[in-house]
């Protein structure tokens, strides 16, 4: 099978929704109180600085290790992160809706407390089915997102064989790319989600080994932010998903 030389995925910088969700969860609110639809949530000032710091990391890579192409979620927080990080690099960029965040349907905009109060049956159904297969009404399961990522990976391997590809997306996508690229099981994946929180502007990467298979290099790395003087954020430790 055709393979990429290198694959990176960078989670978007801190967004205003990340900040609002943390505050809402901490205060026991039912609603996060967003003023934008999910696709239009902007970066916070901290998120903008994280994206610029990521750009300084990118420009510091040796020429033979820089991305050949970037593919970006169409959601504003990812687009803005990519624009700030790639400014002046000349890396060609395209958007792909398959990199959008997981859609939460009727649970969108609710805290975990809000879901349990307003949709107790859904909270119970999710507990019974498990995080991997549960699909909220009008939304997506993790397996739904995995299916669209499978098609994206197939296209990337076909169109960019032997090249270095950089993705900008969302936290669930980071986990699911590990699931797909590394052939993890549901149990493996769920263990990762329990043990790790994907940090804003973190970098996860895979490189082709001697057999041409992608192998994990770094996972959820934020050392570049420290080195470039930007502050990592870990708000999603409080609010990863509403249920």
CSV table of C-alpha atoms in Angstrom, one decimal:
chain,number,residue,atom,x,y,z
A,1,UNK,CA,0.0,0.0,0.0
A,2,UNK,CA,1.2,3.5,-0.8
A,3,UNK,CA,2.4,5.4,2.3
A,4,UNK,CA,3.2,8.9,3.4
A,5,UNK,CA,6.8,9.8,4.5
A,6,UNK,CA,5.5,11.7,7.5
A,7,UNK,CA,2.1,12.5,8.9
A,8,UNK,CA,1.5,15.2,11.6
A,9,UNK,CA,-1.7,16.3,13.2
A,10,UNK,CA,-1.9,19.5,15.2
A,11,UNK,CA,-4.9,20.2,17.4
A,12,UNK,CA,-6.1,23.8,17.1
A,13,UNK,CA,-5.1,26.4,19.6
A,14,UNK,CA,-7.2,27.3,22.6
A,15,UNK,CA,-10.6,28.5,21.5
A,16,UNK,CA,-13.1,30.7,23.2
A,17,UNK,CA,-15.3,27.6,23.6
A,18,UNK,CA,-12.6,25.8,25.4
A,19,UNK,CA,-12.5,28.7,27.9
A,20,UNK,CA,-16.3,28.9,28.2
A,21,UNK,CA,-16.6,25.2,28.7
A,22,UNK,CA,-14.1,25.1,31.5
A,23,UNK,CA,-15.8,27.9,33.3
A,24,UNK,CA,-19.3,26.4,32.8
A,25,UNK,CA,-18.2,22.9,34.0
A,26,UNK,CA,-16.4,24.4,37.1
A,27,UNK,CA,-19.5,26.4,38.1
A,28,UNK,CA,-22.0,23.6,37.5
A,29,UNK,CA,-23.8,25.3,34.7
A,30,UNK,CA,-26.0,23.3,32.3
A,31,UNK,CA,-25.1,25.4,29.2
A,32,UNK,CA,-21.7,26.4,28.0
A,33,UNK,CA,-23.1,29.7,26.8
A,34,UNK,CA,-21.6,29.9,23.3
A,35,UNK,CA,-22.4,32.7,21.0
A,36,UNK,CA,-21.2,31.0,17.8
A,37,UNK,CA,-22.1,27.8,16.0
A,38,UNK,CA,-19.4,25.2,16.5
A,39,UNK,CA,-17.9,25.7,13.0
A,40,UNK,CA,-17.4,29.5,13.8
A,41,UNK,CA,-15.8,29.4,17.2
A,42,UNK,CA,-12.7,31.6,17.1
A,43,UNK,CA,-9.4,31.2,18.9
A,44,UNK,CA,-8.8,32.9,22.2
A,45,UNK,CA,-5.8,35.3,22.5
A,46,UNK,CA,-3.9,32.4,24.1
A,47,UNK,CA,-4.8,30.2,21.2
A,48,UNK,CA,-3.5,32.7,18.7
A,49,UNK,CA,-0.2,32.9,20.5
A,50,UNK,CA,0.0,29.1,20.6
A,51,UNK,CA,-0.5,29.0,16.8
A,52,UNK,CA,2.2,31.6,16.2
A,53,UNK,CA,4.6,29.6,18.5
A,54,UNK,CA,3.8,26.5,16.4
A,55,UNK,CA,4.7,28.5,13.3
A,56,UNK,CA,8.0,29.3,14.8
A,57,UNK,CA,8.6,25.6,15.4
A,58,UNK,CA,7.7,24.8,11.8
A,59,UNK,CA,10.0,27.4,10.3
A,60,UNK,CA,12.8,26.0,12.5
A,61,UNK,CA,12.5,22.6,11.0
A,62,UNK,CA,15.3,21.6,8.5
A,63,UNK,CA,14.2,22.1,4.9
A,64,UNK,CA,14.1,18.3,4.3
A,65,UNK,CA,11.8,17.8,7.2
A,66,UNK,CA,9.1,20.5,6.6
A,67,UNK,CA,5.6,19.6,5.4
A,68,UNK,CA,5.0,19.4,1.7
A,69,UNK,CA,1.3,20.1,2.1
A,70,UNK,CA,-1.2,20.9,4.8
A,71,UNK,CA,-4.9,19.8,5.1
A,72,UNK,CA,-7.1,21.7,7.5
A,73,UNK,CA,-10.5,21.2,9.1
A,74,UNK,CA,-12.9,23.9,7.8
A,75,UNK,CA,-13.8,24.9,11.4
A,76,UNK,CA,-12.6,28.5,12.1
A,77,UNK,CA,-10.5,27.6,15.1
A,78,UNK,CA,-8.5,25.1,13.0
A,79,UNK,CA,-8.3,27.4,9.9
A,80,UNK,CA,-7.1,30.3,12.1
A,81,UNK,CA,-4.5,28.0,13.7
A,82,UNK,CA,-3.2,26.9,10.3
A,83,UNK,CA,-3.1,30.4,8.9
A,84,UNK,CA,-1.1,31.7,11.8
A,85,UNK,CA,1.2,28.6,12.0
A,86,UNK,CA,1.9,28.5,8.2
A,87,UNK,CA,2.2,32.2,7.6
A,88,UNK,CA,5.2,32.8,5.3
A,89,UNK,CA,6.1,29.1,4.9
A,90,UNK,CA,4.7,28.7,1.4
A,91,UNK,CA,3.2,25.3,2.4
A,92,UNK,CA,0.1,24.7,0.1
A,93,UNK,CA,-3.1,24.4,2.1
A,94,UNK,CA,-6.5,22.8,1.4
A,95,UNK,CA,-9.5,22.3,3.6
A,96,UNK,CA,-11.3,19.0,4.0
A,97,UNK,CA,-14.7,18.6,5.8
A,98,UNK,CA,-13.6,15.1,6.9
A,99,UNK,CA,-11.3,16.8,9.4
A,100,UNK,CA,-14.2,18.7,11.2
A,101,UNK,CA,-14.8,18.1,14.8
A,102,UNK,CA,-17.2,15.3,16.0
A,103,UNK,CA,-20.8,16.5,15.8
A,104,UNK,CA,-22.7,16.2,19.1
A,105,UNK,CA,-26.2,16.8,17.8
A,106,UNK,CA,-28.8,17.6,20.5
A,107,UNK,CA,-26.0,17.6,23.1
A,108,UNK,CA,-24.1,20.4,21.5
A,109,UNK,CA,-23.5,23.3,23.9
A,110,UNK,CA,-24.3,21.3,27.0
A,111,UNK,CA,-22.0,20.5,29.9
A,112,UNK,CA,-21.8,17.0,31.3
A,113,UNK,CA,-24.2,18.2,34.1
A,114,UNK,CA,-26.5,19.7,31.5
A,115,UNK,CA,-26.7,16.4,29.6
A,116,UNK,CA,-27.5,14.5,32.8
A,117,UNK,CA,-30.2,17.0,33.8
A,118,UNK,CA,-31.9,17.5,30.4
A,119,UNK,CA,-31.3,14.1,28.7
A,120,UNK,CA,-30.9,11.5,31.4
A,121,UNK,CA,-32.0,8.7,29.0
A,122,UNK,CA,-29.2,9.7,26.6
A,123,UNK,CA,-26.6,9.7,29.5
A,124,UNK,CA,-27.8,6.2,30.4
A,125,UNK,CA,-27.7,5.0,26.8
A,126,UNK,CA,-24.2,6.3,26.4
A,127,UNK,CA,-23.1,4.5,29.5
A,128,UNK,CA,-24.6,1.3,28.2
A,129,UNK,CA,-23.2,1.5,24.6
A,130,UNK,CA,-19.9,2.9,25.6
A,131,UNK,CA,-18.0,6.0,24.3
A,132,UNK,CA,-16.9,4.4,21.1
A,133,UNK,CA,-20.3,3.4,19.6
A,134,UNK,CA,-22.7,5.9,21.2
A,135,UNK,CA,-24.2,8.3,18.7
A,136,UNK,CA,-26.2,11.3,20.2
A,137,UNK,CA,-29.4,12.1,18.2
A,138,UNK,CA,-28.4,14.3,15.3
A,139,UNK,CA,-24.7,13.7,16.0
A,140,UNK,CA,-21.8,11.3,15.4
A,141,UNK,CA,-20.3,8.4,17.2
A,142,UNK,CA,-16.6,8.0,17.4
A,143,UNK,CA,-16.9,5.2,14.8
A,144,UNK,CA,-18.7,7.7,12.4
A,145,UNK,CA,-15.7,10.0,12.6
A,146,UNK,CA,-13.3,7.0,12.1
A,147,UNK,CA,-15.1,6.2,8.9
A,148,UNK,CA,-14.6,9.6,7.4
A,149,UNK,CA,-11.0,9.6,8.5
A,150,UNK,CA,-10.4,6.3,6.8
A,151,UNK,CA,-11.4,7.8,3.5
A,152,UNK,CA,-9.3,10.8,4.1
A,153,UNK,CA,-6.2,8.7,4.9
A,154,UNK,CA,-6.8,6.7,1.7
A,155,UNK,CA,-6.9,9.8,-0.4
A,156,UNK,CA,-3.8,11.2,1.3
A,157,UNK,CA,-1.9,8.0,0.7
A,158,UNK,CA,-3.0,7.9,-3.0
A,159,UNK,CA,-2.4,11.6,-3.7
A,160,UNK,CA,0.7,12.3,-1.6
A,161,UNK,CA,2.7,9.0,-1.5
A,162,UNK,CA,6.2,9.6,-0.1
A,163,UNK,CA,5.4,13.1,0.9
A,164,UNK,CA,5.1,14.9,4.3
A,165,UNK,CA,1.6,15.8,5.2
A,166,UNK,CA,0.5,18.1,8.0
A,167,UNK,CA,-3.1,18.0,9.3
A,168,UNK,CA,-4.8,20.6,11.5
A,169,UNK,CA,-7.9,19.3,13.4
A,170,UNK,CA,-9.5,18.5,16.7
A,171,UNK,CA,-8.8,16.4,19.8
A,172,UNK,CA,-11.0,13.3,18.9
A,173,UNK,CA,-9.2,13.2,15.5
A,174,UNK,CA,-5.8,12.8,17.2
A,175,UNK,CA,-7.0,9.8,19.1
A,176,UNK,CA,-8.8,8.3,16.1
A,177,UNK,CA,-5.8,8.7,13.8
A,178,UNK,CA,-3.8,6.6,16.3
A,179,UNK,CA,-6.6,4.0,16.1
A,180,UNK,CA,-6.5,3.9,12.3
A,181,UNK,CA,-2.8,4.3,11.6
A,182,UNK,CA,-1.6,2.0,14.3
A,183,UNK,CA,-4.4,-0.6,14.1
A,184,UNK,CA,-5.5,-0.1,17.7
A,185,UNK,CA,-8.5,-1.9,19.2
A,186,UNK,CA,-11.5,-0.2,20.8
A,187,UNK,CA,-10.0,-1.1,24.2
A,188,UNK,CA,-6.7,0.4,23.3
A,189,UNK,CA,-8.3,3.6,22.1
A,190,UNK,CA,-10.5,4.0,25.1
A,191,UNK,CA,-7.5,3.5,27.4
A,192,UNK,CA,-5.8,6.3,25.6
A,193,UNK,CA,-8.7,8.6,26.1
A,194,UNK,CA,-8.8,7.9,29.8
A,195,UNK,CA,-5.1,8.4,30.2
A,196,UNK,CA,-4.5,11.5,28.0
A,197,UNK,CA,-6.0,14.9,27.2
A,198,UNK,CA,-5.1,16.3,23.8
A,199,UNK,CA,-3.6,19.7,24.5
A,200,UNK,CA,-4.2,22.7,22.3
A,201,UNK,CA,-1.6,23.0,19.5
A,202,UNK,CA,-0.1,19.7,20.5
A,203,UNK,CA,1.7,17.8,17.9
A,204,UNK,CA,1.4,14.0,17.1
A,205,UNK,CA,3.4,12.5,14.3
A,206,UNK,CA,4.2,9.3,12.5
A,207,UNK,CA,7.0,8.5,10.1
A,208,UNK,CA,7.5,5.7,7.6
A,209,UNK,CA,9.9,3.0,8.9
A,210,UNK,CA,12.2,0.8,6.8
A,211,UNK,CA,9.3,-1.3,5.7
A,212,UNK,CA,7.3,1.8,4.7
A,213,UNK,CA,4.9,1.6,7.6
A,214,UNK,CA,3.9,4.7,9.5
A,215,UNK,CA,5.1,4.4,13.1
A,216,UNK,CA,4.4,6.8,16.0
A,217,UNK,CA,7.0,9.4,16.8
A,218,UNK,CA,5.6,11.9,19.3
A,219,UNK,CA,2.2,12.0,20.8
A,220,UNK,CA,0.4,15.0,22.2
A,221,UNK,CA,3.7,16.9,22.4
A,222,UNK,CA,3.8,20.5,23.6
A,223,UNK,CA,7.5,21.0,24.1
A,224,UNK,CA,7.6,23.4,21.1
A,225,UNK,CA,5.2,25.7,22.9
A,226,UNK,CA,7.4,25.9,26.0
A,227,UNK,CA,10.5,26.4,23.8
A,228,UNK,CA,8.8,29.2,21.9
A,229,UNK,CA,7.5,31.0,25.0
A,230,UNK,CA,3.8,30.1,24.6
A,231,UNK,CA,1.6,28.8,27.4
A,232,UNK,CA,0.1,25.3,26.9
A,233,UNK,CA,-3.5,24.9,28.1
A,234,UNK,CA,-5.1,21.8,29.6
A,235,UNK,CA,-8.7,23.1,30.0
A,236,UNK,CA,-10.2,19.9,28.5
A,237,UNK,CA,-9.1,18.0,31.5
A,238,UNK,CA,-12.4,19.4,33.0
A,239,UNK,CA,-14.5,19.3,29.8
A,240,UNK,CA,-13.6,16.6,27.3
A,241,UNK,CA,-17.1,15.7,26.2
A,242,UNK,CA,-20.6,16.5,27.6
A,243,UNK,CA,-21.2,12.9,28.4
